[in-house]
XYZ file of C-alpha atoms in Angstrom:
176
model
C 164.921 127.895 152.361
C 162.493 125.041 151.662
C 159.459 127.186 152.560
C 160.547 129.869 150.105
C 160.918 127.313 147.291
C 157.516 125.857 148.131
C 155.950 129.316 148.028
C 157.567 130.009 144.637
C 156.246 126.729 143.278
C 152.753 127.537 144.543
C 152.950 130.972 142.866
C 154.076 129.358 139.595
C 151.261 126.834 139.771
C 148.740 129.619 140.370
C 150.133 131.554 137.392
C 149.986 128.442 135.206
C 146.407 127.771 136.330
C 145.382 131.365 135.533
C 147.064 131.154 132.112
C 145.305 127.863 131.350
C 141.948 129.297 132.434
C 142.459 132.368 130.234
C 143.402 130.177 127.286
C 140.334 127.996 127.762
C 138.129 131.098 127.934
C 139.692 132.369 124.685
C 139.098 129.022 122.962
C 135.466 129.005 124.117
C 134.995 132.499 122.662
C 136.441 131.439 119.305
C 134.309 128.286 119.212
C 131.231 130.302 120.153
C 131.756 132.540 117.111
C 132.185 129.648 114.687
C 129.320 128.032 112.834
C 128.082 125.004 114.762
C 128.180 121.805 112.696
C 124.684 120.930 113.928
C 123.352 123.666 111.625
C 124.845 121.918 108.595
C 123.697 118.510 109.826
C 120.109 119.390 110.785
C 119.208 122.867 109.549
C 118.305 125.849 111.727
C 114.931 124.893 113.168
C 115.712 121.235 113.987
C 119.049 122.408 115.455
C 117.196 124.821 117.749
C 114.870 122.019 118.861
C 117.788 119.625 119.405
C 119.805 122.167 121.393
C 116.904 123.168 123.644
C 116.093 119.547 124.449
C 119.757 118.693 125.023
C 120.276 121.594 127.429
C 116.955 121.727 129.253
C 115.677 118.171 129.599
C 118.583 117.135 131.887
C 117.480 120.060 134.111
C 113.975 118.512 134.196
C 112.534 121.268 132.017
C 109.830 120.127 129.592
C 110.364 121.655 126.143
C 107.459 122.231 123.774
C 108.097 123.287 120.207
C 105.513 125.007 118.009
C 106.584 125.372 114.403
C 107.333 123.290 111.358
C 110.907 122.112 110.752
C 111.044 123.520 107.235
C 114.206 124.512 105.389
C 114.216 128.288 105.482
C 117.136 128.512 103.043
C 118.764 131.366 104.962
C 122.317 132.603 104.434
C 124.763 130.796 106.763
C 125.676 133.945 108.711
C 122.014 134.614 109.528
C 121.455 130.997 110.594
C 124.519 131.131 112.822
C 123.486 134.412 114.462
C 119.935 133.138 115.063
C 121.161 129.840 116.486
C 123.646 131.578 118.798
C 120.950 133.965 119.981
C 118.537 131.137 120.800
C 121.445 129.264 122.390
C 122.058 132.207 124.743
C 118.365 132.395 125.691
C 118.241 128.625 126.348
C 121.456 128.760 128.395
C 119.969 131.582 130.489
C 116.944 129.388 131.202
C 119.136 126.441 132.182
C 121.327 128.587 134.463
C 118.900 131.005 136.049
C 115.192 130.444 135.403
C 114.388 127.398 137.547
C 111.646 126.762 134.995
C 109.504 123.666 134.579
C 108.277 124.374 131.037
C 109.670 126.116 127.977
C 107.811 126.915 124.777
C 109.718 127.681 121.588
C 107.538 129.170 118.853
C 108.688 129.639 115.274
C 106.701 131.673 112.771
C 107.871 132.596 109.300
C 106.106 134.419 106.533
C 106.159 137.478 104.327
C 107.209 139.758 107.198
C 110.212 137.609 108.110
C 111.066 135.148 110.827
C 109.964 135.264 114.460
C 111.301 133.028 117.200
C 109.918 133.222 120.732
C 111.410 131.417 123.725
C 109.133 131.506 126.767
C 109.641 129.944 130.205
C 107.619 129.683 133.406
C 110.610 130.309 135.638
C 111.401 132.822 138.342
C 111.802 135.764 135.954
C 113.854 138.862 136.650
C 113.777 142.645 136.467
C 114.818 143.454 132.884
C 115.782 147.039 133.746
C 117.953 145.919 136.636
C 119.674 143.248 134.505
C 120.564 145.874 131.902
C 122.075 148.131 134.547
C 124.370 145.435 135.954
C 126.601 145.240 132.866
C 129.615 146.542 134.754
C 129.489 143.514 137.034
C 129.397 141.176 134.023
C 125.757 140.251 134.588
C 123.344 141.038 131.784
C 125.936 140.494 129.066
C 123.919 137.638 127.567
C 120.894 139.905 127.146
C 123.051 142.555 125.525
C 124.509 139.935 123.168
C 121.008 138.802 122.198
C 119.975 142.358 121.347
C 123.209 143.151 119.500
C 123.026 140.022 117.332
C 119.478 140.829 116.282
C 120.375 144.464 115.545
C 123.234 143.298 113.311
C 120.677 141.308 111.312
C 118.368 144.313 111.054
C 116.005 142.659 113.495
C 114.849 143.124 117.052
C 114.916 141.292 120.344
C 112.225 142.012 122.921
C 112.823 140.618 126.397
C 109.776 140.575 128.648
C 110.149 139.384 132.223
C 109.350 140.262 135.787
C 110.233 138.571 139.083
C 108.054 135.520 139.667
C 106.468 135.671 136.223
C 108.793 133.861 133.786
C 110.529 135.284 130.748
C 109.713 135.678 127.046
C 112.407 136.453 124.488
C 110.892 137.498 121.133
C 113.264 137.598 118.143
C 112.233 139.140 114.822
C 114.354 139.140 111.690
C 113.139 140.716 108.450
C 114.393 137.981 106.133
C 112.494 136.430 103.267
C 111.915 132.795 104.030
C 110.972 129.885 101.843
């Protein structure tokens, strides 16, 4: 009798744990889609610099930034999409690259805005990563490409095993 009650309690606890985990995952998804306050506080380019340093320096990754922190005066939805895209690339470096150095290059002019995130990490096979979507791997790369396509831009991901990774984002927006 006691063993049966104990087993029921364990099952209930497991169900409660699964429900809590699902709820937390849902909250993270909602937060991820919202505009980060750091964009309002700092602006897009300083926010990118801040985020990269915050995420990578604790992993002992040196971050170099090449670009002026100018106010691009972009619509909020474009800033948010660009920040989230860079955030995904930086998170991939922190989780998978085992890099020592990262270079973030920003270039803006008459042809739009370009952001490149390059690391000297272990790299990966881009074709293989794209084919592993069913396992849940490669979703970050797909999200990067989809966000850029929604902005009318492009995302080029260049990597190979042992040779680091370069993510090149291009958005055809007029900048200040």
